[in-house]
């Protein structure tokens, strides 16, 4: 199967294509679509067969649950058993938006969609194409990121085509996404809400609305023995083909250290890939240097992270060294992804 590609923008939606894609979803087929975070691989969340197809297309382990996407707040009530007051307040402030909430599920949500769990993850995306498609497809669309399992999440329709172009019915190309990393996941199944995956919506923003918010301890450091509560967080993710190392320390030391490592790699007959910023790229002397964004604009770093990781796969780089991006607001979300991509390999430039 070769995916049909429907091109449109949020300003100029091709209503006919949305109807066609909605019909495909209703028939149990898979359609990839843009959201404000990353591209999603959509299937009817209430159809166990469609969920099975999603796992098969991605090569995803079947214990890793899917997020159900809605486009009408009222629809939340049908797929959940209980909505705590704090979740209403959170939805009022952050939906539609880059936030996923976890609830006890109702009976209509099949266990195939929730990876066998009694809870369900739900998101109301803030993207007009996504919203129209969700409604056209019946209102409940399961959508993991539209990448092959383990690869960086797709931020353009081209990335989706690269990974899944021969396995799904259609791709809606709405141009590059706005945010570039996946939604924050907030679990409401305990008294105090817990962040299971950091994202654009931070702990501080959530605490302004609901008071105390905890963070899954596995997100903060490498923990052996404790399992993350979001099953997907335990898998290696986003990994480029070449080994990736994160180099930490003061800016000048990081640049000097990466330059030395790049020379060493060349002497061994390899080529170093380097991930720097607008502020630093001019100071690298060897290797394949890519600019991820500007430190003055941390959103730009989040937005280009996955694209840069993907680009290195076809670049000939034999090893990749990245600067560290502990930026003020999105730093935790960015570093969570980068550390996973690096398999937690860190070089301290101060000790080199
Ligand atoms: O931004 C996003 O959230 C994107 C776009 C397409 O909406 N979707 C996305 O889905 O990132 P996915 O499948 O790549 O990641 C879903 C994460 C996984 O880590 C999964 O384990 C977790 O959500 N998850 C889903 N349902 C859960 C549940 N009931 N309990 C705990 N974790 C859950
Ligand atoms: Mg994913």
mmCIF file of C-alpha atoms and ligand atoms in Angstrom:
data_model
loop_
_atom_site.group_PDB
_atom_site.id
_atom_site.type_symbol
_atom_site.label_atom_id
_atom_site.label_comp_id
_atom_site.label_asym_id
_atom_site.label_seq_id
_atom_site.Cartn_x
_atom_site.Cartn_y
_atom_site.Cartn_z
ATOM 1 C CA UNK A 1 0.000 0.000 0.000
ATOM 2 C CA UNK A 2 1.295 3.451 -0.881
ATOM 3 C CA UNK A 3 -0.134 6.217 1.301
ATOM 4 C CA UNK A 4 -2.211 8.909 -0.433
ATOM 5 C CA UNK A 5 -0.817 12.314 0.489
ATOM 6 C CA UNK A 6 -3.250 15.182 1.135
ATOM 7 C CA UNK A 7 -1.559 18.570 1.352
ATOM 8 C CA UNK A 8 -3.213 21.498 3.134
ATOM 9 C CA UNK A 9 -2.663 24.234 5.714
ATOM 10 C CA UNK A 10 -4.552 25.163 8.859
ATOM 11 C CA UNK A 11 -5.678 28.319 7.077
ATOM 12 C CA UNK A 12 -6.793 26.501 3.939
ATOM 13 C CA UNK A 13 -8.216 23.128 4.786
ATOM 14 C CA UNK A 14 -9.097 20.730 1.994
ATOM 15 C CA UNK A 15 -12.507 19.701 3.335
ATOM 16 C CA UNK A 16 -12.967 17.008 0.717
ATOM 17 C CA UNK A 17 -9.679 15.361 1.695
ATOM 18 C CA UNK A 18 -10.628 15.540 5.392
ATOM 19 C CA UNK A 19 -13.889 13.735 4.600
ATOM 20 C CA UNK A 20 -12.061 11.053 2.626
ATOM 21 C CA UNK A 21 -9.483 10.588 5.397
ATOM 22 C CA UNK A 22 -12.286 10.487 7.988
ATOM 23 C CA UNK A 23 -13.989 7.698 6.015
ATOM 24 C CA UNK A 24 -10.724 5.742 5.935
ATOM 25 C CA UNK A 25 -10.481 6.040 9.732
ATOM 26 C CA UNK A 26 -14.078 4.904 10.163
ATOM 27 C CA UNK A 27 -13.287 1.851 8.020
ATOM 28 C CA UNK A 28 -10.426 0.945 10.373
ATOM 29 C CA UNK A 29 -7.589 2.260 8.174
ATOM 30 C CA UNK A 30 -4.648 4.349 9.418
ATOM 31 C CA UNK A 31 -4.149 8.046 8.598
ATOM 32 C CA UNK A 32 -1.168 10.127 9.767
ATOM 33 C CA UNK A 33 -1.867 13.782 10.567
ATOM 34 C CA UNK A 34 -0.175 16.884 11.959
ATOM 35 C CA UNK A 35 -0.690 18.153 15.504
ATOM 36 C CA UNK A 36 1.000 21.083 17.240
ATOM 37 C CA UNK A 37 3.523 18.707 18.913
ATOM 38 C CA UNK A 38 4.504 15.997 16.383
ATOM 39 C CA UNK A 39 2.752 14.045 13.605
ATOM 40 C CA UNK A 40 0.415 11.330 14.880
ATOM 41 C CA UNK A 41 -0.474 7.936 13.382
ATOM 42 C CA UNK A 42 -4.264 7.872 13.657
ATOM 43 C CA UNK A 43 -6.638 4.942 13.909
ATOM 44 C CA UNK A 44 -10.125 4.519 15.400
ATOM 45 C CA UNK A 45 -9.470 4.257 19.164
ATOM 46 C CA UNK A 46 -12.645 2.274 19.794
ATOM 47 C CA UNK A 47 -11.795 -0.389 17.201
ATOM 48 C CA UNK A 48 -9.376 -3.027 18.586
ATOM 49 C CA UNK A 49 -8.421 -4.053 15.044
ATOM 50 C CA UNK A 50 -7.354 -0.486 14.169
ATOM 51 C CA UNK A 51 -5.213 -0.349 17.321
ATOM 52 C CA UNK A 52 -3.560 -3.632 16.371
ATOM 53 C CA UNK A 53 -2.763 -2.158 12.962
ATOM 54 C CA UNK A 54 -1.101 0.847 14.638
ATOM 55 C CA UNK A 55 1.193 -1.396 16.700
ATOM 56 C CA UNK A 56 2.047 -3.463 13.631
ATOM 57 C CA UNK A 57 2.800 -0.445 11.407
ATOM 58 C CA UNK A 58 5.098 1.127 14.019
ATOM 59 C CA UNK A 59 6.654 -2.141 15.171
ATOM 60 C CA UNK A 60 5.648 -1.013 18.661
ATOM 61 C CA UNK A 61 5.574 -3.332 21.702
ATOM 62 C CA UNK A 62 1.913 -4.051 22.491
ATOM 63 C CA UNK A 63 2.257 -3.112 26.191
ATOM 64 C CA UNK A 64 2.884 0.514 25.238
ATOM 65 C CA UNK A 65 -0.516 2.257 25.314
ATOM 66 C CA UNK A 66 -1.850 4.785 22.795
ATOM 67 C CA UNK A 67 -3.152 8.307 23.426
ATOM 68 C CA UNK A 68 -6.808 8.840 22.452
ATOM 69 C CA UNK A 69 -7.289 12.183 20.680
ATOM 70 C CA UNK A 70 -10.585 14.048 20.958
ATOM 71 C CA UNK A 71 -11.792 17.345 19.505
ATOM 72 C CA UNK A 72 -14.804 18.054 21.728
ATOM 73 C CA UNK A 73 -14.445 18.245 25.508
ATOM 74 C CA UNK A 74 -17.824 16.540 26.049
ATOM 75 C CA UNK A 75 -16.422 13.400 24.396
ATOM 76 C CA UNK A 76 -14.032 12.957 27.340
ATOM 77 C CA UNK A 77 -16.939 11.793 29.487
ATOM 78 C CA UNK A 78 -17.692 8.789 27.281
ATOM 79 C CA UNK A 79 -14.232 7.250 27.444
ATOM 80 C CA UNK A 80 -13.433 7.874 31.140
ATOM 81 C CA UNK A 81 -14.931 6.399 34.322
ATOM 82 C CA UNK A 82 -14.177 9.411 36.517
ATOM 83 C CA UNK A 83 -12.954 12.964 35.878
ATOM 84 C CA UNK A 84 -11.467 14.593 39.011
ATOM 85 C CA UNK A 85 -12.201 18.285 39.655
ATOM 86 C CA UNK A 86 -8.505 19.135 39.182
ATOM 87 C CA UNK A 87 -8.655 17.677 35.684
ATOM 88 C CA UNK A 88 -11.566 19.968 34.758
ATOM 89 C CA UNK A 89 -9.486 22.962 35.877
ATOM 90 C CA UNK A 90 -6.461 21.717 33.945
ATOM 91 C CA UNK A 91 -8.501 21.151 30.795
ATOM 92 C CA UNK A 92 -10.042 24.594 31.062
ATOM 93 C CA UNK A 93 -6.585 26.169 31.142
ATOM 94 C CA UNK A 94 -4.560 23.956 28.759
ATOM 95 C CA UNK A 95 -6.969 22.289 26.292
ATOM 96 C CA UNK A 96 -6.905 22.294 23.403
ATOM 97 C CA UNK A 97 -3.119 22.019 23.715
ATOM 98 C CA UNK A 98 0.072 20.005 24.147
ATOM 99 C CA UNK A 99 -1.100 18.171 27.277
ATOM 100 C CA UNK A 100 -2.231 14.552 27.681
ATOM 101 C CA UNK A 101 -4.202 13.533 30.778
ATOM 102 C CA UNK A 102 -4.607 10.018 32.162
ATOM 103 C CA UNK A 103 -7.891 8.807 33.650
ATOM 104 C CA UNK A 104 -9.586 5.566 34.614
ATOM 105 C CA UNK A 105 -11.067 4.277 31.369
ATOM 106 C CA UNK A 106 -14.686 3.453 30.619
ATOM 107 C CA UNK A 107 -15.755 0.128 29.117
ATOM 108 C CA UNK A 108 -15.985 1.402 25.547
ATOM 109 C CA UNK A 109 -12.202 1.817 25.303
ATOM 110 C CA UNK A 110 -10.674 -1.514 24.229
ATOM 111 C CA UNK A 111 -7.661 -2.902 26.112
ATOM 112 C CA UNK A 112 -5.878 -3.103 22.746
ATOM 113 C CA UNK A 113 -5.809 0.715 22.737
ATOM 114 C CA UNK A 114 -4.611 1.064 26.346
ATOM 115 C CA UNK A 115 -1.949 -1.641 26.134
ATOM 116 C CA UNK A 116 -3.900 -3.748 28.626
ATOM 117 C CA UNK A 117 -4.221 -0.952 31.229
ATOM 118 C CA UNK A 118 -7.447 0.096 32.984
ATOM 119 C CA UNK A 119 -6.481 3.744 32.428
ATOM 120 C CA UNK A 120 -6.704 5.815 29.253
ATOM 121 C CA UNK A 121 -4.533 8.716 28.047
ATOM 122 C CA UNK A 122 -6.481 11.527 26.353
ATOM 123 C CA UNK A 123 -5.412 14.641 24.441
ATOM 124 C CA UNK A 124 -7.346 17.440 22.747
ATOM 125 C CA UNK A 125 -4.813 18.838 20.256
ATOM 126 C CA UNK A 126 -4.675 22.508 19.348
ATOM 127 C CA UNK A 127 -4.429 22.077 15.595
ATOM 128 C CA UNK A 128 -7.332 22.736 13.257
ATOM 129 C CA UNK A 129 -6.463 19.959 10.780
ATOM 130 C CA UNK A 130 -6.171 17.438 13.630
ATOM 131 C CA UNK A 131 -9.457 18.584 15.152
ATOM 132 C CA UNK A 132 -11.364 18.358 11.872
ATOM 133 C CA UNK A 133 -9.932 14.932 11.093
ATOM 134 C CA UNK A 134 -10.746 13.591 14.579
ATOM 135 C CA UNK A 135 -14.371 14.665 14.192
ATOM 136 C CA UNK A 136 -14.584 13.330 10.636
ATOM 137 C CA UNK A 137 -13.152 10.007 11.826
ATOM 138 C CA UNK A 138 -15.734 9.484 14.556
ATOM 139 C CA UNK A 139 -14.393 11.562 17.469
ATOM 140 C CA UNK A 140 -11.908 9.149 19.107
ATOM 141 C CA UNK A 141 -8.608 8.755 17.331
ATOM 142 C CA UNK A 142 -5.735 6.775 18.857
ATOM 143 C CA UNK A 143 -2.501 8.390 17.737
ATOM 144 C CA UNK A 144 1.032 7.599 18.768
ATOM 145 C CA UNK A 145 3.799 9.594 17.147
ATOM 146 C CA UNK A 146 3.908 8.557 13.467
ATOM 147 C CA UNK A 147 7.436 7.107 13.470
ATOM 148 C CA UNK A 148 8.797 3.584 13.359
ATOM 149 C CA UNK A 149 9.197 2.522 16.998
ATOM 150 C CA UNK A 150 12.555 3.708 18.362
ATOM 151 C CA UNK A 151 13.167 6.401 15.716
ATOM 152 C CA UNK A 152 12.876 10.152 16.338
ATOM 153 C CA UNK A 153 9.264 11.412 16.254
ATOM 154 C CA UNK A 154 8.211 13.003 12.941
ATOM 155 C CA UNK A 155 7.940 16.769 12.727
ATOM 156 C CA UNK A 156 7.168 16.880 8.987
ATOM 157 C CA UNK A 157 5.021 14.753 6.663
ATOM 158 C CA UNK A 158 8.255 13.757 4.889
ATOM 159 C CA UNK A 159 9.487 12.077 8.097
ATOM 160 C CA UNK A 160 6.220 10.103 8.276
ATOM 161 C CA UNK A 161 6.541 9.021 4.658
ATOM 162 C CA UNK A 162 10.132 7.900 5.279
ATOM 163 C CA UNK A 163 9.042 5.577 8.126
ATOM 164 C CA UNK A 164 5.480 4.518 7.264
ATOM 165 C CA UNK A 165 4.765 5.590 3.660
ATOM 166 C CA UNK A 166 4.244 1.997 2.499
ATOM 167 C CA UNK A 167 2.189 0.797 5.440
ATOM 168 C CA UNK A 168 -0.680 3.233 5.925
ATOM 169 C CA UNK A 169 -3.630 4.494 3.890
ATOM 170 C CA UNK A 170 -3.003 8.249 3.960
ATOM 171 C CA UNK A 171 -0.835 11.088 5.256
ATOM 172 C CA UNK A 172 -2.150 14.605 5.731
ATOM 173 C CA UNK A 173 0.704 17.004 5.053
ATOM 174 C CA UNK A 174 0.069 20.172 7.040
ATOM 175 C CA UNK A 175 3.664 21.422 6.935
ATOM 176 C CA UNK A 176 6.215 21.386 9.777
ATOM 177 C CA UNK A 177 4.804 21.222 13.312
ATOM 178 C CA UNK A 178 4.902 24.114 15.752
ATOM 179 C CA UNK A 179 6.380 22.640 18.971
ATOM 180 C CA UNK A 180 8.444 19.630 17.866
ATOM 181 C CA UNK A 181 8.381 17.457 21.002
ATOM 182 C CA UNK A 182 5.503 15.372 22.326
ATOM 183 C CA UNK A 183 2.859 16.508 24.803
ATOM 184 C CA UNK A 184 3.350 16.657 28.559
ATOM 185 C CA UNK A 185 1.631 13.629 30.162
ATOM 186 C CA UNK A 186 -0.163 14.215 33.463
ATOM 187 C CA UNK A 187 -1.598 11.259 35.379
ATOM 188 C CA UNK A 188 -4.824 11.934 37.290
ATOM 189 C CA UNK A 189 -5.386 8.401 38.571
ATOM 190 C CA UNK A 190 -3.829 9.274 41.984
ATOM 191 C CA UNK A 191 -4.815 12.014 44.451
ATOM 192 C CA UNK A 192 -1.827 14.194 43.522
ATOM 193 C CA UNK A 193 -1.323 14.474 39.740
ATOM 194 C CA UNK A 194 1.997 13.110 38.420
ATOM 195 C CA UNK A 195 3.948 14.161 35.323
ATOM 196 C CA UNK A 196 4.873 10.993 33.423
ATOM 197 C CA UNK A 197 6.503 12.761 30.466
ATOM 198 C CA UNK A 198 7.810 16.369 30.466
ATOM 199 C CA UNK A 199 6.786 18.659 27.607
ATOM 200 C CA UNK A 200 5.931 22.206 26.611
ATOM 201 C CA UNK A 201 3.501 22.544 29.554
ATOM 202 C CA UNK A 202 5.786 22.541 32.601
ATOM 203 C CA UNK A 203 5.315 21.487 36.243
ATOM 204 C CA UNK A 204 5.292 25.162 37.261
ATOM 205 C CA UNK A 205 2.493 25.997 34.796
ATOM 206 C CA UNK A 206 0.417 23.046 36.033
ATOM 207 C CA UNK A 207 0.988 23.876 39.701
ATOM 208 C CA UNK A 208 -0.440 27.345 39.141
ATOM 209 C CA UNK A 209 -3.741 25.663 38.314
ATOM 210 C CA UNK A 210 -3.956 22.540 40.514
ATOM 211 C CA UNK A 211 -1.478 23.019 43.359
ATOM 212 C CA UNK A 212 1.009 20.234 44.049
ATOM 213 C CA UNK A 213 2.164 18.195 41.053
ATOM 214 C CA UNK A 214 4.664 15.324 41.360
ATOM 215 C CA UNK A 215 7.156 14.163 38.748
ATOM 216 C CA UNK A 216 7.724 10.466 37.987
ATOM 217 C CA UNK A 217 11.151 9.894 39.626
ATOM 218 C CA UNK A 218 12.416 7.966 36.602
ATOM 219 C CA UNK A 219 12.335 11.174 34.526
ATOM 220 C CA UNK A 220 14.859 13.004 36.639
ATOM 221 C CA UNK A 221 17.737 10.560 36.590
ATOM 222 C CA UNK A 222 18.814 7.196 35.268
ATOM 223 C CA UNK A 223 17.082 4.733 37.573
ATOM 224 C CA UNK A 224 17.687 1.022 37.455
ATOM 225 C CA UNK A 225 15.013 -1.094 39.035
ATOM 226 C CA UNK A 226 12.158 1.460 39.129
ATOM 227 C CA UNK A 227 9.755 1.270 36.195
ATOM 228 C CA UNK A 228 8.367 4.518 34.727
ATOM 229 C CA UNK A 229 4.563 4.676 34.979
ATOM 230 C CA UNK A 230 4.197 5.559 31.288
ATOM 231 C CA UNK A 231 5.249 2.234 29.733
ATOM 232 C CA UNK A 232 6.670 3.991 26.675
ATOM 233 C CA UNK A 233 9.231 5.877 28.741
ATOM 234 C CA UNK A 234 11.185 2.703 29.474
ATOM 235 C CA UNK A 235 12.102 2.083 25.848
ATOM 236 C CA UNK A 236 15.150 3.511 24.105
ATOM 237 C CA UNK A 237 13.822 6.172 21.797
ATOM 238 C CA UNK A 238 14.742 8.711 19.200
ATOM 239 C CA UNK A 239 18.093 7.053 18.685
ATOM 240 C CA UNK A 240 20.078 8.055 15.599
ATOM 241 C CA UNK A 241 22.102 5.261 13.967
ATOM 242 C CA UNK A 242 25.484 6.618 15.109
ATOM 243 C CA UNK A 243 26.324 6.681 18.835
ATOM 244 C CA UNK A 244 25.338 9.993 20.373
ATOM 245 C CA UNK A 245 27.155 11.623 23.313
ATOM 246 C CA UNK A 246 26.017 14.688 25.238
ATOM 247 C CA UNK A 247 28.870 16.983 26.267
ATOM 248 C CA UNK A 248 28.260 19.031 29.410
ATOM 249 C CA UNK A 249 30.092 21.928 31.032
ATOM 250 C CA UNK A 250 30.810 25.618 30.486
ATOM 251 C CA UNK A 251 30.223 26.758 26.907
ATOM 252 C CA UNK A 252 33.895 27.364 26.041
ATOM 253 C CA UNK A 253 34.967 24.009 27.514
ATOM 254 C CA UNK A 254 32.199 22.142 25.685
ATOM 255 C CA UNK A 255 33.269 23.615 22.333
ATOM 256 C CA UNK A 256 36.960 22.856 22.940
ATOM 257 C CA UNK A 257 36.141 19.339 24.082
ATOM 258 C CA UNK A 258 33.947 18.597 21.050
ATOM 259 C CA UNK A 259 36.618 20.001 18.724
ATOM 260 C CA UNK A 260 39.216 17.649 20.277
ATOM 261 C CA UNK A 261 36.879 14.660 20.055
ATOM 262 C CA UNK A 262 36.094 15.459 16.405
ATOM 263 C CA UNK A 263 39.798 15.450 15.530
ATOM 264 C CA UNK A 264 40.264 12.127 17.337
ATOM 265 C CA UNK A 265 37.359 10.650 15.358
ATOM 266 C CA UNK A 266 38.922 11.845 12.100
ATOM 267 C CA UNK A 267 42.250 10.280 13.022
ATOM 268 C CA UNK A 268 40.425 6.980 13.464
ATOM 269 C CA UNK A 269 39.008 7.352 9.943
ATOM 270 C CA UNK A 270 35.525 8.407 11.037
ATOM 271 C CA UNK A 271 33.531 11.641 10.830
ATOM 272 C CA UNK A 272 32.052 13.372 13.878
ATOM 273 C CA UNK A 273 28.589 14.871 13.736
ATOM 274 C CA UNK A 274 28.183 17.934 15.949
ATOM 275 C CA UNK A 275 24.975 19.476 17.310
ATOM 276 C CA UNK A 276 25.497 23.143 18.186
ATOM 277 C CA UNK A 277 23.492 26.352 18.296
ATOM 278 C CA UNK A 278 23.459 29.597 16.322
ATOM 279 C CA UNK A 279 25.718 30.984 19.034
ATOM 280 C CA UNK A 280 28.332 28.211 18.757
ATOM 281 C CA UNK A 281 28.331 26.595 15.294
ATOM 282 C CA UNK A 282 30.941 29.007 13.901
ATOM 283 C CA UNK A 283 33.445 27.807 16.502
ATOM 284 C CA UNK A 284 33.570 24.160 15.425
ATOM 285 C CA UNK A 285 36.546 23.349 13.276
ATOM 286 C CA UNK A 286 35.921 19.762 12.051
ATOM 287 C CA UNK A 287 33.134 17.290 11.360
ATOM 288 C CA UNK A 288 29.566 17.736 10.146
ATOM 289 C CA UNK A 289 28.122 20.602 12.144
ATOM 290 C CA UNK A 290 24.349 21.099 12.455
ATOM 291 C CA UNK A 291 22.579 24.027 14.065
ATOM 292 C CA UNK A 292 19.650 23.029 16.268
ATOM 293 C CA UNK A 293 18.386 26.541 17.013
ATOM 294 C CA UNK A 294 19.241 29.520 19.173
ATOM 295 C CA UNK A 295 19.849 29.538 22.923
ATOM 296 C CA UNK A 296 18.067 32.896 22.981
ATOM 297 C CA UNK A 297 14.913 31.166 21.730
ATOM 298 C CA UNK A 298 14.595 27.796 23.410
ATOM 299 C CA UNK A 299 11.448 26.886 21.425
ATOM 300 C CA UNK A 300 13.637 26.761 18.316
ATOM 301 C CA UNK A 301 15.791 24.045 19.940
ATOM 302 C CA UNK A 302 12.765 21.852 20.761
ATOM 303 C CA UNK A 303 11.390 22.378 17.277
ATOM 304 C CA UNK A 304 14.481 21.142 15.427
ATOM 305 C CA UNK A 305 15.678 18.402 17.793
ATOM 306 C CA UNK A 306 14.151 15.387 16.022
ATOM 307 C CA UNK A 307 14.842 16.753 12.554
ATOM 308 C CA UNK A 308 18.539 17.156 13.335
ATOM 309 C CA UNK A 309 18.731 13.633 14.812
ATOM 310 C CA UNK A 310 17.114 12.226 11.660
ATOM 311 C CA UNK A 311 19.412 14.224 9.347
ATOM 312 C CA UNK A 312 22.478 12.621 10.887
ATOM 313 C CA UNK A 313 21.306 9.178 9.764
ATOM 314 C CA UNK A 314 21.996 10.038 6.130
ATOM 315 C CA UNK A 315 25.024 12.261 6.791
ATOM 316 C CA UNK A 316 27.836 9.716 7.061
ATOM 317 C CA UNK A 317 28.625 10.715 10.666
ATOM 318 C CA UNK A 318 30.164 7.808 12.596
ATOM 319 C CA UNK A 319 29.620 9.371 16.023
ATOM 320 C CA UNK A 320 27.631 12.418 17.176
ATOM 321 C CA UNK A 321 28.495 14.927 19.901
ATOM 322 C CA UNK A 322 25.786 17.268 21.130
ATOM 323 C CA UNK A 323 25.893 20.280 23.392
ATOM 324 C CA UNK A 324 23.599 20.101 26.400
ATOM 325 C CA UNK A 325 20.400 22.200 26.405
ATOM 326 C CA UNK A 326 19.319 22.777 30.007
ATOM 327 C CA UNK A 327 17.300 25.824 28.944
ATOM 328 C CA UNK A 328 15.101 27.659 31.497
ATOM 329 C CA UNK A 329 11.554 26.521 30.587
ATOM 330 C CA UNK A 330 11.674 23.618 28.116
ATOM 331 C CA UNK A 331 15.084 22.321 29.240
ATOM 332 C CA UNK A 332 13.664 19.366 31.133
ATOM 333 C CA UNK A 333 11.573 18.221 28.165
ATOM 334 C CA UNK A 334 14.410 18.724 25.676
ATOM 335 C CA UNK A 335 17.017 16.960 27.824
ATOM 336 C CA UNK A 336 14.618 14.074 28.565
ATOM 337 C CA UNK A 337 14.479 13.354 24.800
ATOM 338 C CA UNK A 338 18.168 13.992 24.149
ATOM 339 C CA UNK A 339 19.280 11.761 27.042
ATOM 340 C CA UNK A 340 17.105 8.943 25.720
ATOM 341 C CA UNK A 341 18.485 9.405 22.215
ATOM 342 C CA UNK A 342 21.998 9.231 23.700
ATOM 343 C CA UNK A 343 21.214 6.207 25.867
ATOM 344 C CA UNK A 344 22.373 8.481 28.758
ATOM 345 C CA UNK A 345 25.956 8.720 27.451
ATOM 346 C CA UNK A 346 27.374 11.957 28.889
ATOM 347 C CA UNK A 347 30.869 13.426 28.641
ATOM 348 C CA UNK A 348 31.868 16.035 31.225
ATOM 349 C CA UNK A 349 34.047 18.576 29.380
ATOM 350 C CA UNK A 350 35.467 19.883 32.661
ATOM 351 C CA UNK A 351 37.094 16.500 33.295
ATOM 352 C CA UNK A 352 38.375 15.814 29.786
HETATM 353 O O1 LIG B 1 2.238 14.895 21.523
HETATM 354 C C1 LIG B 1 1.844 13.737 21.630
HETATM 355 O O2 LIG B 1 1.428 13.268 22.699
HETATM 356 C C2 LIG B 1 1.861 12.858 20.361
HETATM 357 C C3 LIG B 1 0.872 13.450 19.371
HETATM 358 C C4 LIG B 1 0.693 12.610 18.135
HETATM 359 O O3 LIG B 1 -0.355 13.700 20.001
HETATM 360 N N1 LIG B 1 1.600 11.493 20.667
HETATM 361 C C5 LIG B 1 2.487 10.695 21.313
HETATM 362 O O4 LIG B 1 2.085 9.373 21.466
HETATM 363 O O5 LIG B 1 3.555 11.089 21.722
HETATM 364 P P1 LIG B 1 3.123 8.191 21.786
HETATM 365 O O6 LIG B 1 2.312 6.962 21.621
HETATM 366 O O7 LIG B 1 4.320 8.311 20.940
HETATM 367 O O8 LIG B 1 3.445 8.358 23.295
HETATM 368 C C6 LIG B 1 2.457 8.048 24.274
HETATM 369 C C7 LIG B 1 3.072 7.907 25.622
HETATM 370 C C8 LIG B 1 3.827 6.613 25.801
HETATM 371 O O9 LIG B 1 5.002 6.855 26.577
HETATM 372 C C9 LIG B 1 2.821 5.750 26.570
HETATM 373 O O10 LIG B 1 3.447 4.760 27.335
HETATM 374 C C10 LIG B 1 2.118 6.780 27.421
HETATM 375 O O11 LIG B 1 1.971 7.869 26.557
HETATM 376 N N2 LIG B 1 0.749 6.350 27.821
HETATM 377 C C11 LIG B 1 -0.335 6.188 27.022
HETATM 378 N N3 LIG B 1 -1.393 5.728 27.721
HETATM 379 C C12 LIG B 1 -0.972 5.620 29.010
HETATM 380 C C13 LIG B 1 -1.597 5.190 30.216
HETATM 381 N N4 LIG B 1 -2.863 4.795 30.249
HETATM 382 N N5 LIG B 1 -0.849 5.192 31.361
HETATM 383 C C14 LIG B 1 0.453 5.596 31.337
HETATM 384 N N6 LIG B 1 1.089 6.016 30.217
HETATM 385 C C15 LIG B 1 0.395 6.015 29.072
HETATM 386 MG MG1 LIG B 2 6.298 8.187 20.376
#
